[in-house]
Amino acid sequence: MSNIAIDLTGVSKSYDDKVVVDGLSFTVAAGECFGLLGPNGAGKSTITRMLLGMAPPDAGKITVLGMPVPARARLARGRIGVVPQFDNLEHAFTVRENLLVFGRYFGMSRSEIEAAIPTLLEFARLESKADARVNTLSGGMKRRLTLARALINDPQLLVLDEPTTGLDPHARHLIWERLRLLLARGKTIILTTHFMEEAERLCDRLCVLDGGRIIAEGRPHALIEEQIGCPVLEIYGGNPRELRALINPYAERIEVSGETVFCYATDPEQVRVQLRGRADLRVLQRPPNLEDVFLRLTGRDMEN
Amino acid sequence: MVEGWAAAMPANAWNWIAVWRRNYLAWKKIAIAAILGNLADPLIYLFALGFGLGIMVGPVDGASYIAFLAAGMVAASAMTSATFETIYAAFGRMHSQRSWEAILCTQLTLGDIILGELAWAATKAFLAGTAIMIVASILGYTAWPSALYALPVVVLTGFAFASLAMVVMALAPSYDYFIFYQTLVLTPMLFLGGAVFPVSHLPSAFQQVGRFLPLAHAVDLLRPALLGRPGESVGLHIGALCVYTVLPFFLSAALLRRRLMP
């Protein structure tokens, strides 16, 4: 078995003449956590659907766990676990019934499924909820159940589409902790997110997507260092144009997004001196992050 | 193209059972309400028309009107329960509940899902049809043991109408469109298909149309069985119901593949 879990070469996909994925190539090594980062509409979900054989590419080659997709997608899916973007649990069923029904979709016998359930419930911290109906669970519990369900077939590869979107910070951290545990057990993870902190915390490598193309690829910290490499001052309030003129001589680069001025400066103190005494401004200094990388590469922030 | 078809066809002969069992588990939770709901409507028709209208019309084709009507109601209830299970319940599982989306991430194909849903809808048709047969039998309106021949026919009728409804469902953008299928297709079929009165009473143009309707084939198989008479053109009627099952199955698979796996 090769140590490449996913390989995409020159993959393109259009819907109604709109190019959604544009000549995409990337490789994910076994045991790695790989992130697809980008705003809504960047093509992230389409890529995950193509990996599962649910959308045939117009051009290019996809190999997942050594199998050509979509030709042998059904076989590949037997070794993949999926956490979809939108909740598709069976809400009228109990936690245990959800796992039982899902296990059958992989051709597992009742005894095989029953044997796997306790470990999965423990993993998802849902031991006490085994016989609770899904519609009585909190959002975080539902996500953890979806993750447990994705593990029913003991997959080698996990495909996670926006795994923590819509969760509160506590629930989100619990999911991240569970995902790190899976990585430690040698699972391969590919996840899509528009959530920078998630990508920085979990991903060994990631690619930043915009308009169906990769605009940057690498390790999160290397990318940040390479693209930004200096502290950031976020300045709120005031007139962005006037501010830009004022601090321009002291900054490496300035980006304006909405009413916020992002100032990238190797010596932020000099910029602060210029703004001293301006009671109308709020200034926040922080280390650079992936948000800045995206802003730099596209001139937009993720939300827009 | 071949690859695309593989995804829309059943992967093997048994994968669909997992889908059937999912639906069975969901149904078990609400079984009593579901059975009462299924039974009430056709039984009301059977008794209201059978007794009320039966007094006025007298014997039809040599049987009491209520005995004549019983076969029509069995066929009609198989038609409506298979149809409603597909256009409302299965559509919900595909559309808003996203159950199909979850299943498509497993070892099952779209074809397995469609087959499982058809088998489940046919099961519901069987339950509804048999329930009416049992009531009609207890009241002495059916002939035994020839009524037993009706059981496989009810299942086949369920498959045919589920398959047709699957095409409708595959094309419908939302629930709002199903009313057209009900009022423009199912309701006229009830009358043109000979469920309520003999088609020989209709103008000949309508009779010609009626002969091709799936409900007419079901009624022509069920009525002799329930009245204990020899059937006519049994092979033709069974063959027609099989065509109404198989062709829409392939059509719906193609349509749903385009819709769900673009």
Coordinates of C-alpha atoms in Angstrom, one line a residue:
Chain A
M1 CA 0.0 0.0 0.0
S2 CA 1.5 3.3 -1.0
N3 CA 1.7 6.1 1.5
I4 CA -0.3 8.5 -0.6
A5 CA -3.9 8.7 0.5
I6 CA -5.3 11.1 -2.0
D7 CA -4.0 12.3 -5.3
L8 CA -5.6 14.8 -7.6
T9 CA -4.1 15.7 -10.9
G10 CA -5.5 18.5 -13.1
V11 CA -9.1 18.1 -11.8
S12 CA -11.7 20.5 -13.2
K13 CA -15.4 20.8 -12.7
S14 CA -17.9 23.2 -14.0
Y15 CA -21.6 23.6 -13.3
D16 CA -23.6 25.5 -16.0
D17 CA -20.5 27.0 -17.5
K18 CA -19.4 28.2 -14.1
V19 CA -16.0 26.8 -13.3
V20 CA -16.1 25.6 -9.7
V21 CA -12.8 23.6 -9.6
D22 CA -10.1 24.7 -12.0
G23 CA -7.2 22.4 -12.8
L24 CA -6.6 21.4 -9.3
S25 CA -3.7 19.1 -8.2
F26 CA -2.7 18.1 -4.7
T27 CA -1.5 15.1 -2.8
V28 CA -2.3 14.0 0.7
A29 CA 0.1 11.6 2.4
A30 CA -1.3 8.8 4.6
G31 CA -1.5 9.9 8.3
E32 CA -1.6 13.5 7.4
C33 CA -4.2 16.2 8.2
F34 CA -4.7 18.2 5.1
G35 CA -6.9 21.3 5.0
L36 CA -8.9 22.9 2.2
L37 CA -9.2 26.5 3.2
G38 CA -11.3 29.1 1.4
P39 CA -14.4 31.2 1.4
N40 CA -17.8 29.9 0.5
G41 CA -17.9 29.1 -3.2
A42 CA -14.2 28.4 -3.4
G43 CA -15.0 24.8 -4.5
K44 CA -14.2 23.0 -1.2
S45 CA -17.5 21.0 -1.0
T46 CA -17.3 20.1 -4.6
I47 CA -13.8 18.7 -4.1
T48 CA -15.0 16.5 -1.2
R49 CA -18.0 15.3 -3.3
M50 CA -15.6 14.4 -6.1
L51 CA -13.4 12.5 -3.7
L52 CA -16.4 10.4 -2.7
G53 CA -17.5 9.7 -6.3
M54 CA -20.6 11.8 -5.9
A55 CA -19.6 14.3 -8.6
P56 CA -17.7 13.1 -11.6
P57 CA -14.9 15.5 -12.6
D58 CA -15.0 17.0 -16.1
A59 CA -11.2 16.5 -16.5
G60 CA -8.3 15.2 -14.5
K61 CA -7.6 12.1 -12.4
I62 CA -8.5 11.3 -8.8
T63 CA -7.1 8.5 -6.8
V64 CA -8.3 7.8 -3.3
L65 CA -6.6 5.1 -1.1
G66 CA -5.1 3.7 -4.3
M67 CA -8.4 3.4 -6.1
P68 CA -9.5 5.4 -9.1
V69 CA -12.5 7.6 -8.4
P70 CA -15.3 7.7 -9.5
A71 CA -14.7 4.3 -11.2
R72 CA -14.1 2.5 -8.0
A73 CA -15.6 5.0 -5.6
R74 CA -17.9 2.5 -3.9
L75 CA -15.0 0.4 -2.9
A76 CA -13.0 3.4 -1.7
R77 CA -16.0 4.6 0.3
G78 CA -15.8 1.4 2.3
R79 CA -12.6 2.7 3.8
I80 CA -13.6 6.3 4.2
G81 CA -15.6 8.0 6.9
V82 CA -17.5 11.2 6.1
V83 CA -18.6 14.1 8.3
P84 CA -20.9 16.2 6.1
Q85 CA -21.4 19.9 6.3
F86 CA -25.1 19.6 7.1
D87 CA -26.5 17.4 9.8
N88 CA -28.0 14.2 8.2
L89 CA -28.4 12.1 11.3
E90 CA -31.7 10.2 11.7
H91 CA -33.5 12.5 14.1
A92 CA -36.3 10.1 15.1
F93 CA -33.8 7.4 15.9
T94 CA -31.7 7.0 19.1
V95 CA -28.0 7.4 19.1
R96 CA -27.5 3.6 19.1
E97 CA -30.0 3.1 16.3
N98 CA -28.2 5.7 14.2
L99 CA -25.0 3.7 14.5
L100 CA -26.8 0.4 13.8
V101 CA -28.6 1.6 10.7
F102 CA -25.4 3.2 9.4
G103 CA -23.3 0.1 10.0
R104 CA -25.7 -1.9 7.8
Y105 CA -25.0 0.5 4.9
F106 CA -21.4 -0.9 5.0
G107 CA -22.7 -4.5 5.0
M108 CA -21.8 -5.1 8.6
S109 CA -23.8 -7.7 10.6
R110 CA -25.7 -6.8 13.7
S111 CA -23.1 -8.5 16.0
E112 CA -20.2 -6.6 14.3
I113 CA -22.0 -3.3 14.8
E114 CA -23.0 -4.1 18.4
A115 CA -19.4 -4.9 19.1
A116 CA -18.2 -1.6 17.7
I117 CA -20.8 0.6 19.4
P118 CA -19.4 0.9 23.0
T119 CA -16.0 2.1 21.7
L120 CA -17.6 4.6 19.4
L121 CA -19.9 5.9 22.1
E122 CA -17.0 6.3 24.5
F123 CA -15.0 8.0 21.8
A124 CA -17.8 10.5 21.2
R125 CA -18.4 10.9 24.9
L126 CA -22.0 9.8 24.4
E127 CA -22.1 6.7 26.7
S128 CA -24.9 8.1 28.7
K129 CA -26.9 9.1 25.6
A130 CA -27.0 5.7 23.9
D131 CA -30.7 5.5 24.1
A132 CA -31.6 9.1 23.7
R133 CA -33.2 10.3 20.5
V134 CA -31.0 12.5 18.3
N135 CA -33.5 15.4 18.4
T136 CA -32.9 15.7 22.1
L137 CA -29.1 16.1 21.7
S138 CA -27.2 19.4 21.7
G139 CA -25.4 20.6 18.6
G140 CA -22.1 19.5 19.9
M141 CA -23.4 16.0 20.7
K142 CA -24.9 15.7 17.3
R143 CA -21.6 16.5 15.7
R144 CA -19.8 14.0 17.9
L145 CA -22.3 11.4 17.0
T146 CA -21.8 12.2 13.3
L147 CA -18.1 11.7 13.9
A148 CA -18.7 8.4 15.7
R149 CA -20.9 7.3 12.8
A150 CA -18.2 8.1 10.3
L151 CA -15.9 5.7 12.2
I152 CA -18.3 2.8 12.2
N153 CA -16.5 1.1 9.3
D154 CA -13.1 1.7 10.9
P155 CA -12.0 4.0 8.0
Q156 CA -8.4 4.8 7.0
L157 CA -9.4 8.2 5.7
L158 CA -11.8 10.8 7.1
V159 CA -13.4 13.4 4.9
L160 CA -14.7 16.3 7.1
D161 CA -16.7 19.1 5.5
E162 CA -16.8 22.1 7.8
P163 CA -16.7 19.8 10.9
T164 CA -17.2 22.5 13.5
T165 CA -19.3 25.2 11.7
G166 CA -22.1 26.3 13.9
L167 CA -20.7 25.0 17.1
D168 CA -19.9 27.0 20.3
P169 CA -16.2 27.3 21.3
H170 CA -16.4 24.5 23.9
A171 CA -18.0 22.0 21.6
R172 CA -15.5 23.0 18.9
H173 CA -12.5 22.4 21.1
L174 CA -13.9 19.0 22.1
I175 CA -14.2 18.0 18.4
W176 CA -10.6 19.2 17.7
E177 CA -9.3 17.2 20.6
R178 CA -11.1 14.1 19.2
L179 CA -9.7 14.7 15.7
R180 CA -6.2 15.0 17.1
L181 CA -6.7 11.6 18.8
L182 CA -7.7 10.1 15.5
L183 CA -4.6 11.6 13.8
A184 CA -2.5 10.1 16.6
R185 CA -4.0 6.7 15.8
G186 CA -2.7 7.1 12.2
K187 CA -5.9 8.1 10.4
T188 CA -5.6 10.4 7.4
I189 CA -7.9 13.5 7.5
I190 CA -8.9 15.9 4.8
L191 CA -11.0 18.7 6.1
T192 CA -12.6 21.8 4.6
T193 CA -13.0 24.9 6.6
H194 CA -13.3 28.6 6.4
F195 CA -12.3 28.8 10.0
M196 CA -8.6 29.8 10.3
E197 CA -8.0 28.8 13.8
E198 CA -9.2 25.3 13.0
A199 CA -6.8 25.0 10.0
E200 CA -3.9 26.4 12.1
R201 CA -4.5 24.0 15.0
L202 CA -5.2 20.8 13.1
C203 CA -3.6 20.8 9.7
D204 CA -0.1 19.5 8.9
R205 CA -0.5 21.1 5.5
L206 CA -3.2 23.1 3.8
C207 CA -4.0 24.8 0.6
V208 CA -5.8 28.0 0.3
L209 CA -8.5 28.0 -2.4
D210 CA -10.1 30.8 -4.2
G211 CA -12.4 30.4 -7.3
G212 CA -11.5 26.7 -7.5
R213 CA -7.8 27.2 -7.7
I214 CA -5.0 26.8 -5.2
I215 CA -3.5 30.2 -4.4
A216 CA -1.1 29.0 -1.7
E217 CA -0.1 25.7 -0.3
G218 CA 2.1 24.6 2.6
R219 CA 2.4 24.2 6.3
P220 CA 0.3 26.7 8.2
H221 CA 3.1 28.4 10.0
A222 CA 5.5 28.3 7.1
L223 CA 2.7 29.9 4.9
I224 CA 2.2 32.7 7.5
E225 CA 5.9 33.3 7.8
E226 CA 6.4 33.3 4.1
Q227 CA 3.5 35.5 3.2
I228 CA 3.3 37.9 6.1
G229 CA 6.3 37.4 8.5
C230 CA 5.6 40.4 10.7
P231 CA 3.2 41.5 13.4
V232 CA -0.2 42.9 12.5
L233 CA -2.0 46.0 13.7
E234 CA -5.7 46.1 13.3
I235 CA -7.0 49.6 13.4
Y236 CA -10.8 50.3 13.7
G237 CA -12.5 53.6 13.4
G238 CA -11.3 56.7 11.5
N239 CA -11.1 57.1 7.7
P240 CA -9.2 54.3 6.1
R241 CA -7.8 56.5 3.4
E242 CA -6.5 59.1 5.7
L243 CA -5.1 56.4 8.0
R244 CA -3.3 54.8 5.1
A245 CA -1.6 58.0 4.2
L246 CA -0.6 58.6 7.8
I247 CA 1.0 55.2 8.5
N248 CA 2.1 54.2 5.0
P249 CA 5.8 55.1 5.5
Y250 CA 6.1 52.9 8.5
A251 CA 4.3 49.8 7.2
E252 CA 5.4 46.9 5.0
R253 CA 1.9 46.7 3.6
I254 CA -1.6 47.9 4.3
E255 CA -4.9 46.2 3.5
V256 CA -8.3 47.7 4.1
S257 CA -11.2 45.3 4.6
G258 CA -14.5 46.9 5.4
E259 CA -13.9 49.5 8.1
T260 CA -10.7 47.8 9.4
V261 CA -7.2 48.8 8.4
F262 CA -4.7 45.9 8.6
C263 CA -1.2 47.2 8.9
Y264 CA 1.7 44.8 8.5
A265 CA 4.8 46.3 10.1
T266 CA 8.1 44.8 11.3
D267 CA 8.3 47.6 13.8
P268 CA 4.7 48.2 15.0
E269 CA 5.8 50.6 17.6
Q270 CA 6.6 53.2 15.0
V271 CA 3.0 53.0 13.7
R272 CA 1.6 53.3 17.1
V273 CA 3.6 56.5 17.6
Q274 CA 1.8 58.0 14.6
L275 CA -1.6 57.1 16.0
R276 CA -0.9 58.3 19.6
G277 CA -3.6 60.6 21.0
R278 CA -6.2 59.5 18.4
A279 CA -9.1 58.7 20.8
D280 CA -11.3 57.8 17.8
L281 CA -9.2 54.7 17.0
R282 CA -8.9 51.3 18.5
V283 CA -5.7 49.5 17.8
L284 CA -5.1 45.8 18.3
Q285 CA -1.7 44.2 17.8
R286 CA -1.5 40.5 17.2
P287 CA 0.7 37.9 15.5
P288 CA -0.1 37.2 11.8
N289 CA -2.5 34.3 11.0
L290 CA -4.0 32.6 8.0
E291 CA -6.7 35.2 7.7
D292 CA -3.9 37.7 6.8
V293 CA -2.5 35.2 4.3
F294 CA -5.9 35.0 2.6
L295 CA -6.4 38.8 2.7
R296 CA -2.9 39.3 1.2
L297 CA -3.5 36.8 -1.6
T298 CA -6.9 37.8 -2.6
G299 CA -7.4 41.3 -1.3
R300 CA -10.5 40.1 0.5
D301 CA -11.3 38.6 3.8
M302 CA -12.8 35.1 4.1
E303 CA -16.3 36.3 4.9
N304 CA -16.8 38.5 1.8
Chain B
M1 CA -20.6 7.3 -18.9
V2 CA -20.4 3.6 -17.9
E3 CA -19.0 4.7 -14.5
G4 CA -21.8 7.1 -14.0
W5 CA -24.4 4.4 -14.7
A6 CA -22.7 2.0 -12.2
A7 CA -23.4 4.6 -9.4
A8 CA -27.0 4.8 -10.4
M9 CA -27.6 1.1 -10.5
P10 CA -27.8 -1.3 -7.6
A11 CA -24.4 -2.6 -6.6
N12 CA -25.7 -6.1 -5.9
A13 CA -28.9 -8.0 -5.1
W14 CA -28.9 -7.4 -1.3
N15 CA -27.6 -3.9 -0.6
W16 CA -31.2 -2.5 -0.8
I17 CA -32.2 -4.5 2.3
A18 CA -30.3 -2.0 4.5
V19 CA -32.4 0.8 3.2
W20 CA -35.6 -1.2 3.6
R21 CA -34.6 -1.9 7.2
R22 CA -33.9 1.7 7.9
N23 CA -37.5 2.6 6.8
Y24 CA -38.9 -0.4 8.7
L25 CA -37.3 0.8 11.9
A26 CA -38.7 4.3 11.4
W27 CA -42.1 2.9 10.6
K28 CA -42.2 0.6 13.7
K29 CA -42.0 3.7 15.9
I30 CA -45.3 5.0 14.5
A31 CA -46.8 1.8 13.3
I32 CA -50.3 2.0 14.9
A33 CA -50.9 5.5 13.7
A34 CA -49.6 4.6 10.3
I35 CA -51.8 1.5 9.9
L36 CA -54.9 3.4 11.1
G37 CA -54.1 6.2 8.7
N38 CA -53.6 3.8 5.8
L39 CA -56.8 1.9 6.5
A40 CA -59.3 4.6 7.3
D41 CA -59.5 6.2 3.9
P42 CA -60.2 3.2 1.7
L43 CA -62.5 1.6 4.3
I44 CA -64.6 4.7 4.5
Y45 CA -64.9 4.6 0.7
L46 CA -65.6 0.9 0.7
F47 CA -68.5 1.2 3.2
A48 CA -69.8 4.6 2.2
L49 CA -69.9 3.7 -1.5
G50 CA -70.6 0.0 -1.0
F51 CA -73.6 0.4 1.2
G52 CA -74.8 3.9 0.2
L53 CA -74.4 3.6 -3.5
G54 CA -74.8 -0.2 -3.5
I55 CA -78.5 0.2 -2.6
M56 CA -79.1 2.2 -5.6
V57 CA -77.0 0.4 -8.2
G58 CA -77.8 -3.2 -7.3
P59 CA -75.5 -6.0 -8.5
V60 CA -72.6 -5.2 -10.8
D61 CA -71.1 -7.8 -13.2
G62 CA -73.0 -10.4 -11.3
A63 CA -71.7 -9.5 -7.8
S64 CA -73.0 -7.2 -5.1
Y65 CA -71.7 -3.7 -5.6
I66 CA -69.7 -3.8 -2.3
A67 CA -68.0 -7.1 -3.4
F68 CA -67.3 -5.5 -6.8
L69 CA -65.9 -2.4 -5.1
A70 CA -63.7 -4.4 -2.7
A71 CA -61.1 -5.3 -5.4
G72 CA -61.1 -1.7 -6.6
M73 CA -60.4 -0.4 -3.2
V74 CA -57.6 -3.0 -2.6
A75 CA -56.0 -1.8 -5.9
A76 CA -56.6 1.8 -5.1
S77 CA -55.2 1.6 -1.6
A78 CA -52.0 -0.2 -3.0
M79 CA -51.8 2.7 -5.5
T80 CA -52.1 5.5 -3.0
S81 CA -50.0 4.0 -0.2
A82 CA -47.1 3.2 -2.6
T83 CA -47.4 6.6 -4.2
F84 CA -47.6 8.6 -1.0
E85 CA -44.8 6.7 0.6
T86 CA -42.6 7.7 -2.4
I87 CA -43.6 11.2 -3.1
Y88 CA -43.9 12.4 0.5
A89 CA -41.8 10.1 2.7
A90 CA -39.0 9.1 0.3
F91 CA -38.9 12.6 -1.1
G92 CA -38.4 13.9 2.4
R93 CA -35.6 11.4 3.0
M94 CA -33.9 12.6 -0.2
H95 CA -34.7 16.3 0.1
S96 CA -35.0 17.8 3.6
Q97 CA -33.9 14.9 5.9
R98 CA -30.8 14.3 3.8
S99 CA -30.9 10.6 4.6
W100 CA -30.0 9.7 1.1
E101 CA -27.0 12.0 1.2
A102 CA -25.7 10.1 4.3
I103 CA -26.3 6.8 2.6
L104 CA -24.4 7.9 -0.6
C105 CA -21.3 8.2 1.6
T106 CA -21.4 4.5 2.3
Q107 CA -21.0 1.3 0.4
L108 CA -24.5 1.7 -1.1
T109 CA -25.1 3.2 -4.5
L110 CA -28.0 5.4 -5.6
G111 CA -29.5 2.4 -7.3
D112 CA -29.5 0.5 -4.0
I113 CA -31.3 3.4 -2.4
I114 CA -33.9 3.6 -5.1
L115 CA -34.5 -0.2 -5.0
G116 CA -34.8 -0.1 -1.2
E117 CA -37.3 2.7 -1.3
L118 CA -39.4 0.9 -4.0
A119 CA -39.3 -2.3 -1.9
W120 CA -40.4 -0.4 1.1
A121 CA -43.2 1.4 -0.7
A122 CA -44.4 -1.9 -2.1
T123 CA -44.4 -3.3 1.5
K124 CA -46.6 -0.4 2.6
A125 CA -48.9 -1.1 -0.4
F126 CA -49.0 -4.7 0.7
L127 CA -49.9 -3.8 4.2
A128 CA -52.7 -1.4 3.1
G129 CA -54.1 -3.7 0.5
T130 CA -54.1 -6.8 2.7
A131 CA -55.7 -4.9 5.6
I132 CA -58.7 -4.0 3.3
M133 CA -58.8 -7.6 2.0
I134 CA -59.0 -8.9 5.6
V135 CA -61.9 -6.6 6.5
A136 CA -63.7 -7.4 3.3
S137 CA -63.1 -11.1 3.9
I138 CA -64.4 -11.0 7.5
L139 CA -67.6 -9.4 6.1
G140 CA -67.8 -12.2 3.6
Y141 CA -67.2 -10.1 0.4
T142 CA -64.3 -12.1 -0.9
A143 CA -63.9 -15.7 -2.1
W144 CA -61.4 -18.0 -0.5
P145 CA -58.8 -19.4 -1.2
S146 CA -58.6 -17.7 -4.6
A147 CA -58.2 -14.3 -2.7
L148 CA -54.7 -15.5 -1.9
Y149 CA -53.8 -14.9 -5.5
A150 CA -54.4 -11.2 -4.9
L151 CA -51.5 -10.9 -2.4
P152 CA -48.6 -11.0 -4.9
V153 CA -50.6 -8.8 -7.3
V154 CA -50.9 -6.2 -4.5
V155 CA -47.1 -6.3 -4.1
L156 CA -46.5 -5.9 -7.8
T157 CA -49.1 -3.1 -8.0
G158 CA -47.2 -1.4 -5.1
F159 CA -43.9 -1.7 -7.0
A160 CA -45.4 -0.3 -10.2
F161 CA -46.9 2.8 -8.5
A162 CA -43.8 3.4 -6.4
S163 CA -41.6 3.2 -9.5
L164 CA -43.9 5.7 -11.3
A165 CA -43.9 8.0 -8.3
M166 CA -40.1 7.8 -8.1
V167 CA -40.0 9.5 -11.5
V168 CA -42.4 12.2 -10.4
M169 CA -40.3 12.7 -7.2
A170 CA -37.1 12.9 -9.2
L171 CA -38.5 15.7 -11.3
A172 CA -40.3 17.7 -8.5
P173 CA -38.4 20.7 -7.1
S174 CA -40.6 20.7 -4.0
Y175 CA -43.6 19.1 -2.3
D176 CA -45.9 21.6 -3.9
Y177 CA -45.7 19.8 -7.3
F178 CA -47.1 16.5 -6.1
I179 CA -50.6 17.8 -5.9
F180 CA -50.6 17.9 -9.8
Y181 CA -49.7 14.2 -9.9
Q182 CA -52.5 13.4 -7.4
T183 CA -55.3 15.4 -9.1
L184 CA -54.3 15.0 -12.7
V185 CA -53.1 11.4 -12.7
L186 CA -54.1 9.4 -9.7
T187 CA -57.7 10.6 -9.2
P188 CA -58.7 10.2 -12.9
M189 CA -57.0 6.8 -12.9
L190 CA -59.3 5.7 -10.0
F191 CA -62.3 6.1 -12.3
L192 CA -60.8 5.2 -15.7
G193 CA -59.1 2.2 -14.2
G194 CA -62.3 0.4 -13.3
A195 CA -61.8 0.6 -9.5
V196 CA -65.2 2.1 -8.7
F197 CA -67.4 1.1 -11.6
P198 CA -66.9 -1.1 -14.7
V199 CA -65.0 0.6 -17.5
S200 CA -67.6 -0.8 -20.0
H201 CA -69.9 2.0 -18.8
L202 CA -67.5 4.7 -20.1
P203 CA -67.5 6.2 -23.6
S204 CA -65.2 4.1 -25.8
A205 CA -62.5 6.7 -26.1
F206 CA -62.1 6.6 -22.3
Q207 CA -62.2 2.9 -22.3
Q208 CA -59.3 2.8 -24.8
V209 CA -57.2 5.1 -22.5
G210 CA -58.2 3.2 -19.4
R211 CA -56.9 -0.1 -20.8
F212 CA -53.4 1.1 -20.7
L213 CA -53.5 2.4 -17.1
P214 CA -51.5 0.5 -14.5
L215 CA -54.5 0.6 -12.1
A216 CA -56.7 -1.1 -14.8
H217 CA -54.2 -4.0 -15.0
A218 CA -54.1 -4.3 -11.2
V219 CA -57.9 -4.3 -11.0
D220 CA -58.3 -6.8 -13.8
L221 CA -56.0 -9.2 -11.8
L222 CA -57.5 -8.5 -8.4
R223 CA -61.2 -8.6 -9.1
P224 CA -61.4 -12.1 -10.4
A225 CA -59.2 -13.3 -7.6
L226 CA -61.3 -11.7 -4.9
L227 CA -64.6 -12.7 -6.5
G228 CA -63.4 -16.3 -7.1
R229 CA -63.6 -16.2 -10.9
P230 CA -61.1 -17.3 -13.5
G231 CA -58.8 -14.5 -14.6
E232 CA -58.5 -13.3 -18.2
S233 CA -55.2 -12.4 -19.9
V234 CA -53.3 -12.8 -16.6
G235 CA -49.9 -12.9 -18.4
L236 CA -50.6 -9.6 -20.2
H237 CA -51.7 -7.8 -17.0
I238 CA -48.7 -9.1 -15.0
G239 CA -46.4 -8.2 -17.9
A240 CA -47.8 -4.7 -18.1
L241 CA -47.3 -4.1 -14.3
C242 CA -43.8 -5.3 -14.7
V243 CA -43.1 -2.8 -17.5
Y244 CA -44.6 -0.1 -15.3
T245 CA -42.2 -1.1 -12.6
V246 CA -39.0 -1.6 -14.6
L247 CA -39.0 1.3 -17.1
P248 CA -39.7 4.0 -14.5
F249 CA -37.0 2.5 -12.3
F250 CA -34.4 3.1 -14.9
L251 CA -35.8 6.5 -15.8
S252 CA -35.9 7.6 -12.2
A253 CA -32.3 6.3 -11.6
A254 CA -31.1 8.4 -14.6
L255 CA -33.0 11.5 -13.4
L256 CA -31.9 11.1 -9.8
R257 CA -28.3 10.7 -10.8
R258 CA -28.5 13.9 -12.7
R259 CA -30.1 15.6 -9.7
L260 CA -28.0 14.2 -6.8
M261 CA -24.7 13.5 -8.4
P262 CA -24.2 16.3 -10.9

